[in-house]
Every structure is written in structure tokens, then in C-alpha cells.
Short mmCIF file of C-alpha atoms in Angstrom, two decimals:
data_model
loop_
_atom_site.label_atom_id
_atom_site.label_comp_id
_atom_site.label_asym_id
_atom_site.label_seq_id
_atom_site.Cartn_x
_atom_site.Cartn_y
_atom_site.Cartn_z
CA MET D 1 7.16 -103.92 -23.42
CA THR D 2 5.50 -103.05 -26.82
CA ILE D 3 2.86 -100.53 -28.06
CA GLN D 4 0.80 -102.99 -29.30
CA ALA D 5 0.68 -104.73 -26.16
CA ALA D 6 0.01 -101.36 -23.59
CA GLU D 7 -2.64 -100.72 -26.05
CA LYS D 8 -4.58 -103.57 -25.43
CA PHE D 9 -4.12 -103.77 -21.96
CA ALA D 10 -5.35 -99.86 -22.00
CA LYS D 11 -8.24 -100.54 -24.31
CA GLU D 12 -9.53 -102.98 -22.18
CA ASN D 13 -9.26 -101.58 -18.94
CA THR D 14 -10.49 -97.84 -20.01
CA ALA D 15 -13.67 -98.51 -18.58
CA GLN D 16 -12.59 -99.24 -15.03
CA VAL D 17 -10.89 -95.03 -14.78
CA ALA D 18 -13.10 -93.80 -11.94
CA ALA D 19 -14.67 -90.10 -12.67
CA GLN D 20 -14.99 -89.06 -8.81
CA TYR D 21 -11.58 -86.87 -9.30
CA ARG D 22 -11.04 -87.03 -12.96
CA PRO D 23 -10.44 -83.36 -14.10
CA LYS D 24 -12.44 -81.56 -17.32
CA ILE D 25 -10.43 -78.93 -18.52
CA HIS D 26 -6.92 -80.76 -17.03
CA PHE D 27 -4.94 -83.23 -19.00
CA ALA D 28 -5.23 -86.59 -17.58
CA ALA D 29 -4.81 -90.31 -19.77
CA PRO D 30 -7.19 -92.45 -20.73
CA TYR D 31 -5.89 -94.69 -18.24
CA GLY D 32 -3.41 -95.39 -15.53
CA TRP D 33 0.06 -93.05 -14.91
CA LEU D 34 0.67 -89.86 -15.81
CA ASN D 35 3.56 -87.81 -15.23
CA ASP D 36 5.83 -84.98 -16.99
CA PRO D 37 4.70 -83.27 -20.10
CA ASN D 38 7.30 -84.58 -23.56
CA GLY D 39 7.94 -83.27 -26.96
CA LEU D 40 5.46 -80.43 -26.52
CA ILE D 41 5.09 -78.80 -30.28
CA TYR D 42 2.68 -77.33 -32.53
CA TYR D 43 3.25 -79.69 -35.67
CA GLN D 44 0.50 -79.99 -38.77
CA GLY D 45 -2.08 -78.31 -37.29
CA TYR D 46 -2.39 -79.81 -33.90
CA TYR D 47 -0.84 -79.10 -30.53
CA HIS D 48 0.81 -82.27 -29.59
CA LEU D 49 1.35 -83.22 -25.77
CA TYR D 50 3.31 -86.69 -25.04
CA TYR D 51 3.78 -87.29 -21.61
CA GLN D 52 5.55 -89.82 -19.34
CA HIS D 53 3.15 -92.75 -19.00
CA ASN D 54 2.64 -96.34 -17.37
CA PRO D 55 -0.54 -97.60 -19.67
CA TYR D 56 -0.73 -100.84 -16.94
CA GLY D 57 -1.70 -99.30 -13.65
CA ALA D 58 -1.96 -96.09 -11.81
CA ASN D 59 1.45 -96.31 -9.99
CA TRP D 60 4.55 -94.44 -11.46
CA ASP D 61 6.07 -97.86 -13.39
CA THR D 62 8.00 -98.73 -16.89
CA MET D 63 8.00 -95.68 -18.79
CA HIS D 64 6.24 -95.17 -22.12
CA TRP D 65 5.49 -92.05 -23.79
CA GLY D 66 1.84 -91.39 -23.90
CA HIS D 67 0.42 -89.02 -26.66
CA GLY D 68 -2.71 -86.25 -26.83
CA ARG D 69 -3.31 -83.78 -29.41
CA SER D 70 -5.14 -80.60 -29.00
CA LYS D 71 -6.96 -77.60 -31.81
CA ASP D 72 -7.06 -75.33 -29.03
CA LEU D 73 -5.41 -76.44 -25.69
CA VAL D 74 -8.93 -77.22 -24.04
CA HIS D 75 -10.45 -80.48 -25.99
CA TRP D 76 -7.54 -83.28 -26.39
CA GLU D 77 -7.95 -86.30 -28.29
CA ASP D 78 -6.40 -89.34 -27.13
CA LEU D 79 -3.90 -90.84 -29.44
CA PRO D 80 -2.13 -94.71 -29.48
CA ILE D 81 1.11 -94.40 -27.50
CA ALA D 82 4.13 -92.94 -29.33
CA MET D 83 6.82 -95.06 -27.70
CA ALA D 84 7.89 -97.88 -25.66
CA PRO D 85 10.48 -99.19 -23.69
CA ASP D 86 11.77 -101.92 -26.97
CA GLU D 87 15.16 -101.75 -27.55
CA GLU D 88 17.66 -102.47 -25.30
CA TYR D 89 18.76 -99.09 -24.23
CA ASP D 90 15.60 -97.85 -23.28
CA ARG D 91 14.19 -100.98 -21.64
CA SER D 92 13.35 -100.10 -18.29
CA GLY D 93 11.63 -97.09 -19.73
CA VAL D 94 11.40 -94.41 -22.24
CA PHE D 95 11.98 -91.52 -19.77
CA SER D 96 11.23 -87.90 -20.63
CA GLY D 97 12.26 -85.56 -23.73
CA SER D 98 11.74 -82.89 -26.09
CA ALA D 99 10.69 -82.65 -29.80
CA ILE D 100 11.88 -79.91 -32.91
CA VAL D 101 10.61 -79.77 -36.39
CA HIS D 102 13.95 -80.13 -38.78
CA ASP D 103 13.15 -80.35 -42.44
CA ASN D 104 9.26 -81.05 -41.75
CA ARG D 105 10.21 -83.98 -39.49
CA LEU D 106 9.51 -84.32 -36.59
CA TYR D 107 12.55 -85.35 -34.09
CA VAL D 108 12.31 -86.41 -30.01
CA MET D 109 15.32 -86.40 -27.91
CA TYR D 110 14.40 -88.62 -25.48
CA THR D 111 16.23 -90.41 -22.42
CA GLY D 112 16.70 -93.96 -22.26
CA HIS D 113 16.76 -95.63 -19.08
CA VAL D 114 18.24 -99.14 -18.33
CA VAL D 115 18.38 -101.08 -14.69
CA ALA D 116 20.32 -103.90 -14.79
CA GLU D 117 20.34 -107.17 -12.67
CA ASP D 118 22.29 -105.80 -10.04
CA GLY D 119 20.78 -103.12 -9.54
CA THR D 120 22.90 -100.45 -11.48
CA VAL D 121 21.42 -97.66 -13.25
CA THR D 122 22.38 -95.99 -16.62
CA GLU D 123 20.94 -93.24 -18.50
CA THR D 124 21.58 -92.26 -22.40
CA GLN D 125 20.07 -89.99 -24.84
CA ASN D 126 18.49 -91.29 -27.89
CA ILE D 127 17.01 -89.74 -30.93
CA ALA D 128 13.47 -91.32 -32.77
CA TRP D 129 11.64 -89.58 -35.44
CA SER D 130 8.00 -89.19 -37.27
CA ASP D 131 6.49 -88.18 -40.24
CA ASP D 132 3.11 -88.18 -38.68
CA SER D 133 3.11 -87.49 -35.19
CA ILE D 134 1.92 -90.41 -34.42
CA HIS D 135 4.23 -93.44 -35.26
CA PHE D 136 8.16 -93.11 -34.41
CA THR D 137 11.62 -94.09 -35.51
CA LYS D 138 14.20 -94.83 -33.09
CA TYR D 139 17.36 -93.95 -34.66
CA GLU D 140 20.02 -97.36 -35.24
CA LYS D 141 23.30 -95.68 -33.86
CA ASN D 142 21.41 -95.03 -30.61
CA PRO D 143 22.23 -94.10 -28.20
CA VAL D 144 23.54 -90.39 -28.98
CA LEU D 145 25.11 -89.05 -25.74
CA ALA D 146 25.92 -92.10 -23.05
CA ALA D 147 28.41 -91.31 -20.31
CA ALA D 148 30.97 -90.71 -22.30
CA GLN D 149 30.03 -87.74 -22.59
CA LEU D 150 29.70 -86.38 -19.39
CA PRO D 151 31.75 -83.78 -17.26
CA ALA D 152 34.02 -85.12 -15.15
CA GLY D 153 32.34 -86.32 -11.82
CA GLY D 154 29.24 -86.74 -14.05
CA ASP D 155 26.88 -89.93 -12.82
CA PRO D 156 25.82 -92.03 -15.63
CA ALA D 157 22.55 -92.56 -13.46
CA ASP D 158 21.31 -89.23 -13.35
CA PHE D 159 21.94 -87.73 -16.34
CA ARG D 160 18.06 -87.34 -18.45
CA ASP D 161 15.58 -84.80 -19.62
CA PRO D 162 17.01 -83.25 -22.64
CA LYS D 163 14.94 -80.08 -23.96
CA VAL D 164 16.36 -79.59 -27.83
CA PHE D 165 16.61 -76.02 -29.27
CA THR D 166 18.26 -74.32 -32.13
CA HIS D 167 20.32 -70.94 -32.13
CA ALA D 168 22.11 -69.21 -35.46
CA GLY D 169 21.62 -72.68 -37.39
CA ARG D 170 23.05 -75.24 -34.63
CA PHE D 171 21.20 -78.00 -32.08
CA TYR D 172 21.50 -77.33 -28.72
CA ALA D 173 20.12 -79.56 -26.05
CA VAL D 174 20.00 -78.54 -22.31
CA ILE D 175 20.59 -81.55 -19.98
CA ALA D 176 19.95 -82.56 -16.45
CA ALA D 177 22.51 -84.60 -14.20
CA ALA D 178 24.36 -84.64 -11.20
CA VAL D 179 27.94 -83.75 -11.14
CA ASP D 180 29.90 -84.94 -7.94
CA GLY D 181 26.62 -85.29 -5.85
CA ALA D 182 25.01 -82.03 -7.11
CA GLY D 183 22.75 -80.92 -9.72
CA GLN D 184 23.70 -79.29 -12.71
CA ILE D 185 22.30 -77.97 -16.20
CA LEU D 186 24.53 -79.13 -19.17
CA LEU D 187 24.68 -77.77 -22.47
CA TYR D 188 25.76 -80.32 -25.59
CA GLU D 189 25.31 -79.32 -29.26
CA SER D 190 25.29 -80.48 -32.65
CA GLU D 191 25.06 -80.26 -36.17
CA ASP D 192 22.32 -82.44 -37.60
CA LEU D 193 20.54 -83.99 -34.19
CA LEU D 194 22.36 -87.56 -34.80
CA HIS D 195 25.96 -86.15 -33.41
CA TRP D 196 26.76 -84.45 -30.19
CA GLN D 197 29.15 -82.82 -28.36
CA TYR D 198 29.49 -81.92 -24.58
CA THR D 199 30.15 -77.60 -24.42
CA SER D 200 29.67 -76.72 -20.81
CA SER D 201 27.79 -76.61 -17.63
CA LEU D 202 25.38 -73.71 -17.74
CA LEU D 203 23.96 -73.63 -14.06
CA ALA D 204 25.94 -75.32 -10.99
CA ASN D 205 27.13 -74.79 -7.39
CA LEU D 206 23.01 -73.50 -6.25
CA PRO D 207 21.39 -75.00 -3.51
CA GLU D 208 18.49 -74.82 -5.56
CA LEU D 209 19.36 -77.45 -8.25
CA GLY D 210 19.22 -80.03 -5.74
CA ARG D 211 21.14 -83.06 -5.16
CA MET D 212 19.76 -84.08 -8.82
CA THR D 213 18.20 -81.46 -11.43
CA GLU D 214 15.26 -82.71 -13.24
CA CYS D 215 13.44 -81.43 -16.66
CA PRO D 216 15.71 -78.54 -17.61
CA ASP D 217 14.24 -76.05 -19.96
CA PHE D 218 15.97 -72.93 -22.08
CA PHE D 219 14.78 -70.19 -24.06
CA THR D 220 14.63 -66.19 -24.32
CA ILE D 221 12.07 -63.69 -22.93
CA GLY D 222 11.75 -60.47 -22.69
CA GLY D 223 15.16 -59.78 -24.41
CA GLN D 224 16.58 -62.47 -20.97
CA ASP D 225 17.69 -66.02 -21.19
CA ALA D 226 15.74 -68.33 -18.95
CA LEU D 227 16.76 -71.72 -17.95
CA VAL D 228 13.69 -73.62 -15.70
CA PHE D 229 14.46 -76.43 -13.98
CA SER D 230 12.97 -78.92 -11.23
CA ALA D 231 14.75 -80.08 -8.51
CA ILE D 232 15.15 -83.19 -6.38
CA MET D 233 16.17 -81.56 -2.83
CA PRO D 234 17.79 -83.65 0.13
CA ASN D 235 16.56 -84.54 3.24
CA GLU D 236 12.59 -84.59 1.72
CA GLU D 237 12.77 -80.85 1.41
CA PRO D 238 9.86 -79.91 -1.11
CA HIS D 239 11.13 -80.16 -4.69
CA LEU D 240 10.45 -77.22 -6.64
CA VAL D 241 10.98 -75.21 -10.04
CA GLN D 242 13.06 -72.39 -10.41
CA ILE D 243 13.31 -70.36 -13.30
CA ALA D 244 16.76 -68.42 -13.49
CA LEU D 245 16.87 -65.26 -15.78
CA GLY D 246 20.21 -63.63 -17.06
CA LYS D 247 22.37 -63.94 -20.42
CA LEU D 248 23.79 -66.91 -21.98
CA ASP D 249 27.14 -65.74 -23.76
CA TRP D 250 27.08 -67.83 -27.26
CA ALA D 251 31.10 -67.19 -27.59
CA THR D 252 31.85 -68.74 -23.85
CA LYS D 253 28.18 -70.86 -23.82
CA THR D 254 28.26 -69.68 -20.08
CA PHE D 255 25.21 -68.71 -18.09
CA GLN D 256 25.39 -65.15 -16.12
CA MET D 257 22.18 -65.41 -13.86
CA ASP D 258 20.96 -62.35 -13.15
CA SER D 259 18.23 -63.30 -10.73
CA LEU D 260 16.31 -66.28 -9.33
CA GLN D 261 12.63 -67.45 -8.68
CA PRO D 262 10.31 -69.76 -8.19
CA LEU D 263 7.66 -70.44 -11.30
CA ASP D 264 5.16 -71.41 -9.24
CA GLN D 265 4.80 -70.95 -5.46
CA GLY D 266 2.42 -73.94 -4.80
CA LEU D 267 3.80 -77.49 -4.31
CA ASP D 268 1.90 -79.27 -6.07
CA PHE D 269 3.77 -78.31 -9.74
CA TYR D 270 6.04 -79.95 -11.18
CA ALA D 271 8.63 -80.71 -14.53
CA PRO D 272 7.27 -77.72 -16.61
CA GLN D 273 7.92 -77.75 -20.45
CA SER D 274 7.06 -74.50 -22.98
CA PHE D 275 7.09 -74.25 -26.51
CA GLU D 276 6.62 -71.53 -28.46
CA HIS D 277 3.74 -71.17 -31.41
CA ASN D 278 2.93 -67.65 -33.30
CA GLY D 279 4.89 -65.34 -30.95
CA ARG D 280 3.88 -67.13 -27.50
CA ARG D 281 5.84 -68.89 -25.13
CA ILE D 282 3.35 -71.57 -23.46
CA VAL D 283 4.23 -73.58 -20.39
CA ILE D 284 2.37 -76.64 -19.16
CA PRO D 285 3.67 -78.30 -16.13
CA TRP D 286 2.43 -81.96 -14.06
CA LEU D 287 0.18 -81.47 -11.19
CA ARG D 288 0.27 -83.94 -8.77
CA HIS D 289 -0.56 -83.97 -5.06
CA ALA D 290 3.29 -83.65 -3.52
CA GLU D 291 2.17 -85.29 -0.05
CA MET D 292 0.05 -88.26 -1.65
CA VAL D 293 1.17 -89.05 -4.76
CA ASN D 294 -0.41 -92.40 -4.59
CA TYR D 295 -3.83 -91.54 -3.34
CA LEU D 296 -5.68 -91.69 -6.24
CA ALA D 297 -4.20 -95.69 -6.99
CA ASP D 298 -4.62 -96.33 -3.20
CA HIS D 299 -8.49 -95.77 -3.71
CA ASP D 300 -9.09 -97.41 -6.98
CA GLN D 301 -9.35 -94.48 -9.43
CA ASN D 302 -7.59 -96.09 -12.52
CA TRP D 303 -5.59 -93.02 -13.43
CA ASN D 304 -3.35 -90.44 -11.74
CA GLY D 305 -1.60 -87.32 -12.11
CA GLN D 306 -2.78 -84.36 -14.49
CA MET D 307 -1.31 -81.52 -16.29
CA GLY D 308 -1.61 -77.72 -15.43
CA ILE D 309 -3.87 -75.94 -17.57
CA PRO D 310 -1.33 -74.51 -20.58
CA ARG D 311 -0.12 -70.96 -19.83
CA ILE D 312 1.10 -68.07 -21.54
CA LEU D 313 4.50 -66.54 -19.88
CA THR D 314 5.38 -63.20 -20.97
CA MET D 315 7.64 -60.34 -19.35
CA VAL D 316 5.94 -56.90 -18.15
CA ASP D 317 8.05 -54.19 -17.13
CA GLY D 318 10.98 -56.66 -16.18
CA GLN D 319 8.14 -58.91 -14.49
CA LEU D 320 7.57 -62.21 -15.17
CA ARG D 321 3.53 -62.88 -15.61
CA GLN D 322 1.45 -66.08 -16.69
CA THR D 323 -1.96 -66.22 -17.73
CA PRO D 324 -4.02 -68.87 -18.97
CA ALA D 325 -3.48 -69.91 -22.60
CA VAL D 326 -7.49 -71.06 -22.91
CA THR D 327 -11.09 -69.68 -22.40
CA GLY D 328 -14.26 -71.17 -21.50
CA ALA D 329 -17.14 -71.50 -23.85
CA ALA D 330 -19.87 -69.48 -21.98
CA LEU D 331 -18.78 -66.00 -20.30
CA GLN D 332 -20.35 -64.21 -17.70
CA THR D 333 -19.79 -61.44 -15.47
CA VAL D 334 -21.50 -60.16 -12.27
CA THR D 335 -20.94 -57.52 -9.74
CA LEU D 336 -20.02 -58.82 -6.33
CA ALA D 337 -21.14 -56.77 -3.01
CA GLU D 338 -19.17 -56.80 -0.34
CA THR D 339 -20.71 -59.96 1.01
CA ALA D 340 -21.75 -62.69 -1.88
CA THR D 341 -22.26 -66.03 -2.10
CA ARG D 342 -23.17 -67.72 -5.38
CA SER D 343 -22.70 -71.51 -7.73
CA ILE D 344 -19.80 -71.85 -10.08
CA PRO D 345 -19.24 -74.29 -12.22
CA VAL D 346 -16.92 -77.14 -11.18
CA ALA D 347 -14.82 -76.45 -14.56
CA SER D 348 -14.62 -72.69 -14.89
CA ILE D 349 -11.99 -69.86 -14.72
CA LEU D 350 -13.17 -67.13 -12.38
CA THR D 351 -11.51 -63.84 -12.27
CA LEU D 352 -12.16 -61.12 -9.64
CA LYS D 353 -11.26 -57.70 -11.69
CA LYS D 354 -9.70 -56.31 -8.69
CA GLY D 355 -8.37 -58.96 -6.87
CA LEU D 356 -7.68 -58.77 -3.21
CA ALA D 357 -7.08 -56.21 -0.54
CA VAL D 358 -5.75 -56.77 2.61
CA GLY D 359 -8.41 -58.76 5.02
CA GLN D 360 -10.40 -59.83 2.15
CA SER D 361 -10.99 -63.00 1.10
CA ILE D 362 -12.59 -65.99 -1.33
CA ASP D 363 -13.78 -69.38 -0.35
CA LEU D 364 -14.15 -72.39 -2.74
CA GLU D 365 -16.89 -74.82 -1.18
CA SER D 366 -17.83 -78.09 -1.34
CA PRO D 367 -19.96 -80.52 0.69
CA ASP D 368 -16.60 -82.19 1.83
CA GLY D 369 -14.17 -79.60 2.07
CA VAL D 370 -13.05 -75.93 1.08
CA VAL D 371 -10.14 -73.88 -0.09
CA LYS D 372 -9.50 -70.72 1.24
CA LEU D 373 -7.97 -67.55 -0.07
CA ARG D 374 -7.12 -64.47 1.79
CA GLN D 375 -5.00 -61.34 1.47
CA THR D 376 -3.33 -61.36 4.96
CA THR D 377 -1.13 -58.12 4.10
CA ALA D 378 -0.10 -56.50 1.43
CA ASP D 379 2.46 -58.97 -0.14
CA THR D 380 0.73 -62.27 0.98
CA LEU D 381 -1.59 -64.33 -0.11
CA GLU D 382 -3.08 -67.40 1.82
CA LEU D 383 -4.11 -70.60 0.32
CA GLN D 384 -5.76 -72.83 3.12
CA VAL D 385 -7.35 -76.42 2.24
CA HIS D 386 -9.67 -77.71 5.03
CA CYS D 387 -11.13 -81.77 4.63
CA ASP D 388 -11.19 -84.51 6.90
CA LEU D 389 -8.04 -85.98 4.74
CA GLU D 390 -5.58 -83.30 5.19
CA GLN D 391 -5.41 -79.66 6.17
CA ARG D 392 -2.96 -77.22 3.95
CA GLN D 393 -1.57 -73.68 4.55
CA LEU D 394 0.20 -71.54 1.68
CA PRO D 395 1.33 -68.48 2.29
CA ILE D 396 1.64 -66.94 -1.85
CA LYS D 397 3.94 -63.90 -2.20
CA THR D 398 2.31 -61.33 -3.99
CA PRO D 399 3.69 -57.84 -5.44
CA THR D 400 2.56 -55.12 -3.72
CA GLY D 401 -0.40 -53.33 -5.20
CA GLN D 402 -3.94 -55.06 -6.33
CA GLY D 403 -4.08 -56.49 -10.00
CA ALA D 404 -6.33 -59.45 -10.77
CA LEU D 405 -7.10 -62.48 -9.48
CA THR D 406 -7.72 -65.11 -11.77
CA LEU D 407 -8.43 -68.76 -10.63
CA VAL D 408 -8.82 -71.85 -12.70
CA LEU D 409 -10.92 -74.39 -10.90
CA ASP D 410 -11.67 -78.19 -11.95
CA ARG D 411 -12.57 -81.47 -10.64
CA SER D 412 -9.33 -81.74 -8.05
CA ALA D 413 -7.07 -79.30 -9.62
CA LEU D 414 -6.58 -75.02 -8.51
CA GLU D 415 -4.46 -72.79 -10.15
CA VAL D 416 -4.19 -69.36 -8.96
CA PHE D 417 -2.99 -66.60 -11.32
CA ALA D 418 -2.48 -63.84 -8.36
CA SER D 419 -1.49 -59.68 -9.41
CA ASP D 420 -2.10 -60.21 -12.86
CA GLY D 421 -0.10 -63.22 -13.14
CA ALA D 422 2.46 -62.13 -11.17
CA ALA D 423 2.02 -64.84 -8.58
CA VAL D 424 1.48 -68.33 -9.43
CA ALA D 425 0.66 -71.37 -7.38
CA SER D 426 -0.85 -74.35 -8.14
CA LEU D 427 -3.02 -77.30 -6.03
CA VAL D 428 -4.20 -80.59 -6.26
CA PHE D 429 -6.35 -81.78 -3.32
CA PHE D 430 -9.26 -84.47 -3.20
CA PHE D 431 -12.91 -83.61 -1.88
CA PRO D 432 -15.46 -86.32 -2.72
CA SER D 433 -17.86 -83.84 -3.80
CA ALA D 434 -16.96 -80.96 -6.13
CA ILE D 435 -16.30 -77.30 -5.52
CA ASP D 436 -19.65 -75.79 -6.39
CA THR D 437 -20.07 -72.24 -4.38
CA LEU D 438 -17.89 -69.00 -4.13
CA LYS D 439 -18.11 -66.96 -1.10
CA TYR D 440 -16.84 -63.42 -1.27
CA ALA D 441 -15.89 -61.01 1.43
CA GLY D 442 -14.54 -57.59 0.50
CA GLU D 443 -15.44 -54.54 -1.36
CA ALA D 444 -18.01 -54.51 -4.37
CA ASN D 445 -16.12 -56.43 -7.10
CA GLN D 446 -16.22 -57.55 -10.49
CA LEU D 447 -16.41 -61.42 -11.23
CA THR D 448 -16.15 -63.14 -14.36
CA VAL D 449 -16.52 -66.52 -14.74
CA GLN D 450 -15.45 -68.25 -17.83
CA SER D 451 -17.69 -72.15 -17.85
CA PHE D 452 -16.45 -75.10 -19.53
CA GLU D 453 -19.01 -77.01 -18.57
CA ALA D 454 -21.44 -76.34 -21.63
#
């Protein structure tokens, strides 16, 4: 498979993409399937979003790296496909990875996925680079990490998703692996990005790591070290994303975990990746309906998958908080009476200044369905979806005490930031008609509406 062939096919078929469920402010591929965000970075004046992409259809299949860039994290420009599975070591898929700038050159480290004729799967880590962010050269001596560099019990079929970073002048990468049938996060070290060695296992023996861990991330926030990971759970349990906070001892290369919590309490949030720019830790996840991953493909939409809105992750008084990293073009603030009904833009950020007290609620209505949010107890915000297609219910655990409630609404996605962003949940839904009405029941409150319709 080549970049040229994929570009040709996508361009010939982009006109077939249906607008019905397509988001306005959540990034989606111009055509075909999208999943994990890859290689998030600010480089040469742009935010770059590479992503797992099947340019030939709306189902998951042989992965390429798609590419978009933005000046403001709202308006995205689609760029040519960055990498295709065109080498022996990545012939079955250019899987997930990350980016780093070194000596003004953009390097990416990614997983090459190979399925042999007998079904045997092998995953390796590989390097490519670019001087313009668009055209990449794959390292002639790839792969740079393979089965020989796995610890004892490591499975070369489940060894993927490197996240590269620096510390004390050296390069490191956290990589997901299955070791003795269970997920672990491994640490690798390099002096030059081209020669790597196994250092240690940072996280293991946790049920939350699942039978296979995916898309690990490492960064420091609020004086603590953080490991973020997604997990494939056994027995069809929900695949959740966790953040472990603690301290990485760089002398012993061991991680002491102090706490573990969901990064997002929604079921439709997966594979987030973060990067830092101008002192902000920015996170972008993949959003998909966990129970109906192929709904859009099965209904001839010719696209599938969207990114979550970019979020800023902070630590406030020892508490993780997330807030949208984007703002709307139009801003309006209104006072809501104890009961209020008003029209809202299809793509908008809605902020209720005092949040919801116990017994208070917000309904987001479409002619074809409703998303209900109700504060049922001091520490539980209940989220419900009602439509002909499905009935879903999700309790969101919130800190006691009210704080602002922010809702990022789009054509087929809702992201909830409760208690000043201390509790977050993401939702994908498929209403044939867009949500356009807000109904509020509670005490007088102030609502700010940021519209992206302009």
C-alpha cells in the first residue's frame, strides 16, 4: 500500500461522506475510519494531529497515519497521509506512536504491525523523521525495538504504542506490552532515538491494566509523575482509561504509585495522548460509541470516529482538573429562571456557572432523543440517553460541593466537565436530528453559551 494510492482513493470518495452525524468542532477524518491520536505536537507554527486511519473505508482495517494541523485547535486543515504500511516491518499496519522534536527535526516513533500468512502477529517499534511535518523518511535500520528487547514473558504480538519523551538529556519511551498474559507499561532508554534498550517495567500487577495495556503516556503535573493508560479488559468489561499518579525514581527506574483514578468516566473515551505547549498539558482522546463502533459504517456514512475536544489538564490543590482548550467565536451570557427552555447551537460550549445542586437537571433535546443530566446525590451526576436506538445510563462521580458545569456539545458527541472540571465524562450518540434545545430545572443560574456556528 502506498500514500499515493490512499490519497487517490480518499479524494475520489470524499464526496460520499454524509453530513448527518458529522461533527463540527470534533476532528474527524475527511473520509474513512479514524481511531487513536498519534504524534501530537506543536511544530513549525502549527498544532499537529496525526491519527490512526483507514483511508479505504469506514471500518477498522490496515492502518495508515492520517494528518491534520491547526493554528487554534478548533479549525483543522486536512493534510496528505503521513505514512502508509509500505515496508516489510509495518506491512499490516502503521500502528500508534508519538512525536518529538530533536535538532529542529520532527521524529516519530511508531509500532509496525505484521500478520504472517499463518496468522502470527509481530509488533516492533520504528523511527521516521520529517523536516516539514508532511513527508516522512523511515529509518533504514528499522525496527529499533523488537522481540529481543522484551522482558521475559513478553509477547511480541502485543508490544505497541510508544510514547517518547526526554529526561535529563536522554530519550525515553513508555511502551505497552502483554507480559505473562497481563498488561504492563515498559520503559526504554536511548541516547539518539535510534538505539534503544529495555530499562524496566513501570507498572504491572494491576487489574486495571487488563489483559493488554494500550496507548501509555508519561508526564509530570503538579509536582507528581503521571502514567496514563488505556486497557483491553477481559470478559468484555468496559475498556477504561486510567491515570496513575506517583513518583518515578530515576535512579532505580521504578514507579511508586500513590493513586489511581479514571481520566474520564465515560465509556466512549479511549486512547488519549498528551503534549505540552506554552506550559499547558493538552490532551486529545479518541471518541467512539463503545457498544456500536461500526454504526456509522453500517449506515453508509463513509466516515467513522472523532477526536475529543482538546483539553487542558491541570492540578489544583492536589485535584486533577480538565477544561476545554478551545473557545467559541460567539459568546452570550443569560440568566436562567428556575425553569427555562432555550434554543442552543448544534456546536457549542455551555457553561452553567453554579453547576447543578441535588435534584436539579438539564435536558438536551432533539426531535429524536434526549440527553439528561441530573444531580441525584451530592456526589453523583447521572447521565442518561433516551432514543429509539438505545437507552444508556451512566453515573458520574463528582466531588461534593458545587462548581461550574461545562458541556461541549456537537452533532454526535457530548463531553461533560463537572465540578470545575474535576469530574469528566464523554459520550457519543446517534440522534437522526441534532440537539437544539436546552431545558433547565433548578434555582436561578447563569448560563454562558459559546457558539461555533459563526
